[in-house]
C-alpha cells in the first residue's frame, strides 16, 4: 500500500484524498440525516404521550385513512343559519294561553259569593267564575239489609224478602269493597298491608288474614272471566307480547 502511494504523483495523491473525503462526507451526512429524522419522530411521540389528549397519546396505524372530522366552511355556515332560525323561533313563540279546562264529566258544586253589605240599591253587572279541582276521600259505610217477615193468617209458613246475591256467602265485604281491594292491589300496586293501614286510619280494624281471604275468594269468583279471556286470546291468529 505504501509502495503504491509512493508511486503516485502529488496531483494523484491530492485527487485520491479529495475523493475519500467526499465519499466519507456523503456517507456521514446521510447517517446524520437519518439520525436526525429518528430523533425528531421520537421527540414528537414523547410530546404526544406527555402533553397530548388521551386519544392522541399513542401512534395510530399510518395506513389508516384520515377521517374528515373537520366540516367544510359551507356546511358550518348552513348549520349556524339553522341554529339562528331555531333560536329566533323559540324567542318569538307565543306564551301559553292558560291552564287546560277541567274535565266536563265531573259533577259541579256551585258556591255563590255576594259582596258584603247592603246591595238593595245596587245592580249586578256581571260575575267572575273561578274553578278548582276538589277531592273527597272515599268513605266507608254500612249497608244494613232489613228483611221483614210475613206470615199468613192461617199460619201456613213464613215469607221473607230475599237478600241480593253476594260475592262471599255470609261475608261482610260488599262487591264494591272487594272491587276496590283488587284494583288497589293489582292495578295501583298497593299491597294488602298498606290497605290495612288505610282501614285502620278510619278506625276499621281488619286482620291481615281476613284481607287475604277476601282477596282469594274474589279472585275465585273472577276465574270464569279469566278462562273466557284466555279462550278469546287463544282463538286469535297470533299473539303479541311485550317482553320489556
PDB file of C-alpha atoms in Angstrom:
ATOM      1  CA  UNK A   1       0.000   0.000   0.000  1.00  0.00           C
ATOM      2  CA  UNK A   2       2.853   2.344   0.949  1.00  0.00           C
ATOM      3  CA  UNK A   3       4.677   1.496  -2.268  1.00  0.00           C
ATOM      4  CA  UNK A   4       1.609   2.285  -4.297  1.00  0.00           C
ATOM      5  CA  UNK A   5       1.109   5.582  -2.515  1.00  0.00           C
ATOM      6  CA  UNK A   6       4.766   6.461  -3.008  1.00  0.00           C
ATOM      7  CA  UNK A   7       4.482   5.727  -6.652  1.00  0.00           C
ATOM      8  CA  UNK A   8       1.684   8.277  -7.059  1.00  0.00           C
ATOM      9  CA  UNK A   9       2.366  11.793  -8.052  1.00  0.00           C
ATOM     10  CA  UNK A  10       1.446  14.769  -5.985  1.00  0.00           C
ATOM     11  CA  UNK A  11      -1.599  15.559  -8.087  1.00  0.00           C
ATOM     12  CA  UNK A  12      -2.820  11.959  -7.894  1.00  0.00           C
ATOM     13  CA  UNK A  13      -2.424  11.916  -4.094  1.00  0.00           C
ATOM     14  CA  UNK A  14      -4.454  15.135  -3.789  1.00  0.00           C
ATOM     15  CA  UNK A  15      -7.196  13.721  -6.034  1.00  0.00           C
ATOM     16  CA  UNK A  16      -7.306  10.487  -4.019  1.00  0.00           C
ATOM     17  CA  UNK A  17      -7.583  12.362  -0.731  1.00  0.00           C
ATOM     18  CA  UNK A  18     -10.348  14.590  -2.070  1.00  0.00           C
ATOM     19  CA  UNK A  19     -12.257  11.534  -3.346  1.00  0.00           C
ATOM     20  CA  UNK A  20     -12.047   9.748   0.001  1.00  0.00           C
ATOM     21  CA  UNK A  21     -13.058  12.912   1.825  1.00  0.00           C
ATOM     22  CA  UNK A  22     -16.072  13.402  -0.425  1.00  0.00           C
ATOM     23  CA  UNK A  23     -17.181   9.781  -0.043  1.00  0.00           C
ATOM     24  CA  UNK A  24     -16.857   9.990   3.722  1.00  0.00           C
ATOM     25  CA  UNK A  25     -18.747  13.270   3.872  1.00  0.00           C
ATOM     26  CA  UNK A  26     -21.709  11.993   1.826  1.00  0.00           C
ATOM     27  CA  UNK A  27     -21.985   8.827   3.910  1.00  0.00           C
ATOM     28  CA  UNK A  28     -21.715  10.775   7.155  1.00  0.00           C
ATOM     29  CA  UNK A  29     -24.314  13.286   6.039  1.00  0.00           C
ATOM     30  CA  UNK A  30     -26.749  10.501   5.170  1.00  0.00           C
ATOM     31  CA  UNK A  31     -26.249   8.912   8.605  1.00  0.00           C
ATOM     32  CA  UNK A  32     -26.770  12.220  10.339  1.00  0.00           C
ATOM     33  CA  UNK A  33     -29.956  12.914   8.380  1.00  0.00           C
ATOM     34  CA  UNK A  34     -31.361   9.503   9.283  1.00  0.00           C
ATOM     35  CA  UNK A  35     -30.448  10.006  12.921  1.00  0.00           C
ATOM     36  CA  UNK A  36     -31.982  13.466  12.918  1.00  0.00           C
ATOM     37  CA  UNK A  37     -35.254  12.180  11.442  1.00  0.00           C
ATOM     38  CA  UNK A  38     -35.403   9.380  14.016  1.00  0.00           C
ATOM     39  CA  UNK A  39     -34.802  11.744  16.906  1.00  0.00           C
ATOM     40  CA  UNK A  40     -37.474  14.116  15.642  1.00  0.00           C
ATOM     41  CA  UNK A  41     -40.041  11.293  15.445  1.00  0.00           C
ATOM     42  CA  UNK A  42     -39.133  10.151  18.971  1.00  0.00           C
ATOM     43  CA  UNK A  43     -39.465  13.675  20.314  1.00  0.00           C
ATOM     44  CA  UNK A  44     -42.886  14.110  18.705  1.00  0.00           C
ATOM     45  CA  UNK A  45     -44.092  10.804  20.182  1.00  0.00           C
ATOM     46  CA  UNK A  46     -42.927  11.719  23.695  1.00  0.00           C
ATOM     47  CA  UNK A  47     -44.622  15.109  23.433  1.00  0.00           C
ATOM     48  CA  UNK A  48     -47.920  13.448  22.488  1.00  0.00           C
ATOM     49  CA  UNK A  49     -47.585  10.957  25.339  1.00  0.00           C
ATOM     50  CA  UNK A  50     -46.982  13.716  27.867  1.00  0.00           C
ATOM     51  CA  UNK A  51     -48.999  16.676  26.643  1.00  0.00           C
ATOM     52  CA  UNK A  52     -51.463  15.328  24.102  1.00  0.00           C
ATOM     53  CA  UNK A  53     -55.083  14.299  24.699  1.00  0.00           C
ATOM     54  CA  UNK A  54     -55.767  10.769  25.820  1.00  0.00           C
ATOM     55  CA  UNK A  55     -56.839   9.558  22.417  1.00  0.00           C
ATOM     56  CA  UNK A  56     -53.685  11.070  20.863  1.00  0.00           C
ATOM     57  CA  UNK A  57     -51.098   9.606  23.235  1.00  0.00           C
ATOM     58  CA  UNK A  58     -50.362   6.577  21.070  1.00  0.00           C
ATOM     59  CA  UNK A  59     -49.487   6.182  17.441  1.00  0.00           C
ATOM     60  CA  UNK A  60     -52.224   5.063  15.145  1.00  0.00           C
ATOM     61  CA  UNK A  61     -51.949   2.976  12.060  1.00  0.00           C
ATOM     62  CA  UNK A  62     -50.258   5.181   9.422  1.00  0.00           C
ATOM     63  CA  UNK A  63     -52.075   3.207   6.713  1.00  0.00           C
ATOM     64  CA  UNK A  64     -55.471   4.165   8.088  1.00  0.00           C
ATOM     65  CA  UNK A  65     -57.461   6.652   6.045  1.00  0.00           C
ATOM     66  CA  UNK A  66     -57.815  10.033   7.720  1.00  0.00           C
ATOM     67  CA  UNK A  67     -61.400  10.699   8.815  1.00  0.00           C
ATOM     68  CA  UNK A  68     -62.943  14.055   7.812  1.00  0.00           C
ATOM     69  CA  UNK A  69     -63.658  15.389  11.311  1.00  0.00           C
ATOM     70  CA  UNK A  70     -63.483  18.986  10.171  1.00  0.00           C
ATOM     71  CA  UNK A  71     -66.627  20.023   8.299  1.00  0.00           C
ATOM     72  CA  UNK A  72     -66.363  22.301   5.262  1.00  0.00           C
ATOM     73  CA  UNK A  73     -66.896  26.022   5.811  1.00  0.00           C
ATOM     74  CA  UNK A  74     -70.112  25.979   3.745  1.00  0.00           C
ATOM     75  CA  UNK A  75     -71.634  23.278   5.936  1.00  0.00           C
ATOM     76  CA  UNK A  76     -70.672  25.132   9.144  1.00  0.00           C
ATOM     77  CA  UNK A  77     -72.312  28.314   7.837  1.00  0.00           C
ATOM     78  CA  UNK A  78     -75.514  26.422   6.956  1.00  0.00           C
ATOM     79  CA  UNK A  79     -75.675  24.883  10.428  1.00  0.00           C
ATOM     80  CA  UNK A  80     -75.233  28.308  12.025  1.00  0.00           C
ATOM     81  CA  UNK A  81     -78.152  29.665   9.976  1.00  0.00           C
ATOM     82  CA  UNK A  82     -80.387  26.774  11.075  1.00  0.00           C
ATOM     83  CA  UNK A  83     -79.391  27.379  14.705  1.00  0.00           C
ATOM     84  CA  UNK A  84     -80.224  31.074  14.404  1.00  0.00           C
ATOM     85  CA  UNK A  85     -83.661  30.206  12.984  1.00  0.00           C
ATOM     86  CA  UNK A  86     -84.363  27.841  15.887  1.00  0.00           C
ATOM     87  CA  UNK A  87     -83.310  30.450  18.443  1.00  0.00           C
ATOM     88  CA  UNK A  88     -85.492  33.059  16.735  1.00  0.00           C
ATOM     89  CA  UNK A  89     -88.459  30.653  16.745  1.00  0.00           C
ATOM     90  CA  UNK A  90     -88.051  29.922  20.461  1.00  0.00           C
ATOM     91  CA  UNK A  91     -87.823  33.626  21.291  1.00  0.00           C
ATOM     92  CA  UNK A  92     -90.884  34.529  19.216  1.00  0.00           C
ATOM     93  CA  UNK A  93     -93.034  31.579  20.327  1.00  0.00           C
ATOM     94  CA  UNK A  94     -96.333  32.818  21.829  1.00  0.00           C
ATOM     95  CA  UNK A  95     -96.944  32.381  25.517  1.00  0.00           C
ATOM     96  CA  UNK A  96     -99.144  29.633  26.912  1.00  0.00           C
ATOM     97  CA  UNK A  97    -102.831  30.544  26.826  1.00  0.00           C
ATOM     98  CA  UNK A  98    -103.584  29.276  30.309  1.00  0.00           C
ATOM     99  CA  UNK A  99    -104.282  26.028  32.068  1.00  0.00           C
ATOM    100  CA  UNK A 100    -106.314  23.281  30.446  1.00  0.00           C
ATOM    101  CA  UNK A 101    -110.034  23.124  31.113  1.00  0.00           C
ATOM    102  CA  UNK A 102    -111.254  20.824  33.862  1.00  0.00           C
ATOM    103  CA  UNK A 103    -112.979  17.578  32.776  1.00  0.00           C
ATOM    104  CA  UNK A 104    -116.577  18.214  31.745  1.00  0.00           C
ATOM    105  CA  UNK A 105    -117.895  14.898  33.118  1.00  0.00           C
ATOM    106  CA  UNK A 106    -117.247  15.768  36.760  1.00  0.00           C
ATOM    107  CA  UNK A 107    -120.140  16.941  38.936  1.00  0.00           C
ATOM    108  CA  UNK A 108    -120.097  20.640  39.765  1.00  0.00           C
ATOM    109  CA  UNK A 109    -120.862  22.205  43.125  1.00  0.00           C
ATOM    110  CA  UNK A 110    -121.614  25.907  42.704  1.00  0.00           C
ATOM    111  CA  UNK A 111    -120.862  28.255  45.575  1.00  0.00           C
ATOM    112  CA  UNK A 112    -122.260  31.762  45.144  1.00  0.00           C
ATOM    113  CA  UNK A 113    -120.451  34.585  46.921  1.00  0.00           C
ATOM    114  CA  UNK A 114    -122.024  38.043  47.182  1.00  0.00           C
ATOM    115  CA  UNK A 115    -120.362  41.259  48.331  1.00  0.00           C
ATOM    116  CA  UNK A 116    -120.878  42.141  51.954  1.00  0.00           C
ATOM    117  CA  UNK A 117    -123.140  44.999  52.964  1.00  0.00           C
ATOM    118  CA  UNK A 118    -126.453  46.361  51.690  1.00  0.00           C
ATOM    119  CA  UNK A 119    -126.988  45.517  47.992  1.00  0.00           C
ATOM    120  CA  UNK A 120    -130.609  46.689  47.668  1.00  0.00           C
ATOM    121  CA  UNK A 121    -129.617  49.907  45.919  1.00  0.00           C
ATOM    122  CA  UNK A 122    -127.093  48.210  43.637  1.00  0.00           C
ATOM    123  CA  UNK A 123    -127.376  46.416  40.271  1.00  0.00           C
ATOM    124  CA  UNK A 124    -125.482  43.256  39.344  1.00  0.00           C
ATOM    125  CA  UNK A 125    -123.397  43.969  36.255  1.00  0.00           C
ATOM    126  CA  UNK A 126    -121.655  40.620  35.845  1.00  0.00           C
ATOM    127  CA  UNK A 127    -119.789  37.867  37.603  1.00  0.00           C
ATOM    128  CA  UNK A 128    -116.403  36.200  37.733  1.00  0.00           C
ATOM    129  CA  UNK A 129    -116.138  32.409  37.777  1.00  0.00           C
ATOM    130  CA  UNK A 130    -113.218  30.640  39.411  1.00  0.00           C
ATOM    131  CA  UNK A 131    -112.891  26.852  39.334  1.00  0.00           C
ATOM    132  CA  UNK A 132    -110.803  24.490  41.436  1.00  0.00           C
ATOM    133  CA  UNK A 133    -110.471  20.732  41.371  1.00  0.00           C
ATOM    134  CA  UNK A 134    -111.538  19.217  44.692  1.00  0.00           C
ATOM    135  CA  UNK A 135    -111.380  15.711  46.098  1.00  0.00           C
ATOM    136  CA  UNK A 136    -113.428  13.936  48.715  1.00  0.00           C
ATOM    137  CA  UNK A 137    -111.782  10.818  50.184  1.00  0.00           C
ATOM    138  CA  UNK A 138    -113.652   7.558  49.678  1.00  0.00           C
ATOM    139  CA  UNK A 139    -115.986   6.908  52.573  1.00  0.00           C
ATOM    140  CA  UNK A 140    -116.882   3.669  54.236  1.00  0.00           C
ATOM    141  CA  UNK A 141    -120.489   2.902  55.047  1.00  0.00           C
ATOM    142  CA  UNK A 142    -122.571   0.040  56.339  1.00  0.00           C
ATOM    143  CA  UNK A 143    -125.323  -1.437  54.206  1.00  0.00           C
ATOM    144  CA  UNK A 144    -127.919  -2.794  56.542  1.00  0.00           C
ATOM    145  CA  UNK A 145    -130.473  -5.051  54.895  1.00  0.00           C
ATOM    146  CA  UNK A 146    -133.679  -5.211  56.910  1.00  0.00           C
ATOM    147  CA  UNK A 147    -135.899  -8.029  55.712  1.00  0.00           C
ATOM    148  CA  UNK A 148    -139.390  -8.118  57.052  1.00  0.00           C
ATOM    149  CA  UNK A 149    -141.108 -11.378  57.642  1.00  0.00           C
ATOM    150  CA  UNK A 150    -144.707 -12.045  56.805  1.00  0.00           C
ATOM    151  CA  UNK A 151    -146.872 -14.949  57.861  1.00  0.00           C
ATOM    152  CA  UNK A 152    -150.299 -15.752  56.511  1.00  0.00           C
ATOM    153  CA  UNK A 153    -153.129 -15.564  58.966  1.00  0.00           C
ATOM    154  CA  UNK A 154    -153.817 -19.239  58.539  1.00  0.00           C
ATOM    155  CA  UNK A 155    -150.305 -19.989  59.879  1.00  0.00           C
ATOM    156  CA  UNK A 156    -149.092 -21.604  56.669  1.00  0.00           C
ATOM    157  CA  UNK A 157    -145.324 -20.809  56.634  1.00  0.00           C
ATOM    158  CA  UNK A 158    -143.396 -17.557  56.724  1.00  0.00           C
ATOM    159  CA  UNK A 159    -142.353 -15.317  53.860  1.00  0.00           C
ATOM    160  CA  UNK A 160    -139.283 -13.044  53.915  1.00  0.00           C
ATOM    161  CA  UNK A 161    -137.562 -10.850  51.353  1.00  0.00           C
ATOM    162  CA  UNK A 162    -134.597 -12.438  49.553  1.00  0.00           C
ATOM    163  CA  UNK A 163    -131.103 -10.994  50.000  1.00  0.00           C
ATOM    164  CA  UNK A 164    -129.265  -9.745  46.905  1.00  0.00           C
ATOM    165  CA  UNK A 165    -126.610 -12.087  45.585  1.00  0.00           C
ATOM    166  CA  UNK A 166    -123.330 -11.663  47.466  1.00  0.00           C
ATOM    167  CA  UNK A 167    -119.763 -12.294  46.319  1.00  0.00           C
ATOM    168  CA  UNK A 168    -118.788 -14.085  49.539  1.00  0.00           C
ATOM    169  CA  UNK A 169    -121.597 -16.035  51.103  1.00  0.00           C
ATOM    170  CA  UNK A 170    -122.160 -14.894  54.695  1.00  0.00           C
ATOM    171  CA  UNK A 171    -119.216 -12.494  54.376  1.00  0.00           C
ATOM    172  CA  UNK A 172    -119.307  -8.825  55.301  1.00  0.00           C
ATOM    173  CA  UNK A 173    -117.489  -7.263  52.291  1.00  0.00           C
ATOM    174  CA  UNK A 174    -119.659  -5.918  49.506  1.00  0.00           C
ATOM    175  CA  UNK A 175    -118.876  -6.233  45.796  1.00  0.00           C
ATOM    176  CA  UNK A 176    -117.762  -2.593  45.731  1.00  0.00           C
ATOM    177  CA  UNK A 177    -115.291  -3.089  48.589  1.00  0.00           C
ATOM    178  CA  UNK A 178    -113.821  -6.222  47.004  1.00  0.00           C
ATOM    179  CA  UNK A 179    -113.506  -4.476  43.645  1.00  0.00           C
ATOM    180  CA  UNK A 180    -111.652  -1.613  45.362  1.00  0.00           C
ATOM    181  CA  UNK A 181    -109.263  -4.026  47.132  1.00  0.00           C
ATOM    182  CA  UNK A 182    -108.405  -5.867  43.896  1.00  0.00           C
ATOM    183  CA  UNK A 183    -107.992  -2.637  41.914  1.00  0.00           C
ATOM    184  CA  UNK A 184    -105.703  -1.134  44.544  1.00  0.00           C
ATOM    185  CA  UNK A 185    -103.617  -4.295  44.742  1.00  0.00           C
ATOM    186  CA  UNK A 186    -103.237  -5.310  41.101  1.00  0.00           C
ATOM    187  CA  UNK A 187    -103.811  -2.068  39.193  1.00  0.00           C
ATOM    188  CA  UNK A 188    -102.317   0.523  41.560  1.00  0.00           C
ATOM    189  CA  UNK A 189     -99.793  -1.882  43.190  1.00  0.00           C
ATOM    190  CA  UNK A 190    -100.945  -1.109  46.738  1.00  0.00           C
ATOM    191  CA  UNK A 191    -100.107  -4.113  48.951  1.00  0.00           C
ATOM    192  CA  UNK A 192    -102.695  -5.518  51.330  1.00  0.00           C
ATOM    193  CA  UNK A 193    -100.753  -4.423  54.403  1.00  0.00           C
ATOM    194  CA  UNK A 194    -100.964  -0.804  53.241  1.00  0.00           C
ATOM    195  CA  UNK A 195    -104.656  -1.166  52.591  1.00  0.00           C
ATOM    196  CA  UNK A 196    -104.955  -2.490  56.130  1.00  0.00           C
ATOM    197  CA  UNK A 197    -103.242   0.667  57.378  1.00  0.00           C
ATOM    198  CA  UNK A 198    -105.698   2.784  55.419  1.00  0.00           C
ATOM    199  CA  UNK A 199    -108.619   0.927  57.029  1.00  0.00           C
ATOM    200  CA  UNK A 200    -107.023   1.483  60.444  1.00  0.00           C
ATOM    201  CA  UNK A 201    -106.894   5.246  59.845  1.00  0.00           C
ATOM    202  CA  UNK A 202    -110.677   5.112  59.511  1.00  0.00           C
ATOM    203  CA  UNK A 203    -110.828   3.125  62.775  1.00  0.00           C
ATOM    204  CA  UNK A 204    -111.761  -0.067  60.900  1.00  0.00           C
ATOM    205  CA  UNK A 205    -109.718  -2.956  62.243  1.00  0.00           C
ATOM    206  CA  UNK A 206    -109.407  -5.804  59.736  1.00  0.00           C
ATOM    207  CA  UNK A 207    -106.965  -8.662  60.245  1.00  0.00           C
ATOM    208  CA  UNK A 208    -104.397  -9.421  57.571  1.00  0.00           C
ATOM    209  CA  UNK A 209    -105.674 -12.992  57.238  1.00  0.00           C
ATOM    210  CA  UNK A 210    -109.185 -11.629  56.643  1.00  0.00           C
ATOM    211  CA  UNK A 211    -107.993  -9.335  53.848  1.00  0.00           C
ATOM    212  CA  UNK A 212    -106.091 -12.207  52.260  1.00  0.00           C
ATOM    213  CA  UNK A 213    -109.155 -14.440  52.466  1.00  0.00           C
ATOM    214  CA  UNK A 214    -111.357 -11.790  50.855  1.00  0.00           C
ATOM    215  CA  UNK A 215    -108.851 -11.367  48.033  1.00  0.00           C
ATOM    216  CA  UNK A 216    -108.693 -15.098  47.423  1.00  0.00           C
ATOM    217  CA  UNK A 217    -112.480 -15.505  47.347  1.00  0.00           C
ATOM    218  CA  UNK A 218    -112.859 -12.535  44.990  1.00  0.00           C
ATOM    219  CA  UNK A 219    -110.275 -13.997  42.599  1.00  0.00           C
ATOM    220  CA  UNK A 220    -112.114 -17.327  42.625  1.00  0.00           C
ATOM    221  CA  UNK A 221    -115.275 -15.514  41.557  1.00  0.00           C
ATOM    222  CA  UNK A 222    -113.336 -13.904  38.690  1.00  0.00           C
ATOM    223  CA  UNK A 223    -111.935 -17.220  37.448  1.00  0.00           C
ATOM    224  CA  UNK A 224    -114.672 -17.767  34.791  1.00  0.00           C
ATOM    225  CA  UNK A 225    -113.898 -14.331  33.382  1.00  0.00           C
ATOM    226  CA  UNK A 226    -110.214 -15.243  33.288  1.00  0.00           C
ATOM    227  CA  UNK A 227    -110.909 -18.523  31.488  1.00  0.00           C
ATOM    228  CA  UNK A 228    -113.024 -16.718  28.906  1.00  0.00           C
ATOM    229  CA  UNK A 229    -110.243 -14.175  28.375  1.00  0.00           C
ATOM    230  CA  UNK A 230    -107.692 -16.956  27.831  1.00  0.00           C
ATOM    231  CA  UNK A 231    -110.040 -18.647  25.367  1.00  0.00           C
ATOM    232  CA  UNK A 232    -110.563 -15.429  23.400  1.00  0.00           C
ATOM    233  CA  UNK A 233    -106.800 -14.845  23.208  1.00  0.00           C
ATOM    234  CA  UNK A 234    -106.040 -18.386  22.049  1.00  0.00           C
ATOM    235  CA  UNK A 235    -108.594 -18.152  19.252  1.00  0.00           C
ATOM    236  CA  UNK A 236    -106.684 -15.280  17.639  1.00  0.00           C
ATOM    237  CA  UNK A 237    -104.370 -15.883  14.693  1.00  0.00           C
ATOM    238  CA  UNK A 238    -101.220 -14.875  16.569  1.00  0.00           C
ATOM    239  CA  UNK A 239    -100.161 -13.397  19.889  1.00  0.00           C
ATOM    240  CA  UNK A 240     -98.084 -10.302  20.606  1.00  0.00           C
ATOM    241  CA  UNK A 241     -96.309  -9.719  23.904  1.00  0.00           C
ATOM    242  CA  UNK A 242     -94.086  -7.036  25.399  1.00  0.00           C
ATOM    243  CA  UNK A 243     -91.065  -8.706  26.980  1.00  0.00           C
ATOM    244  CA  UNK A 244     -89.662  -5.470  28.423  1.00  0.00           C
TER     245      UNK A 244
END
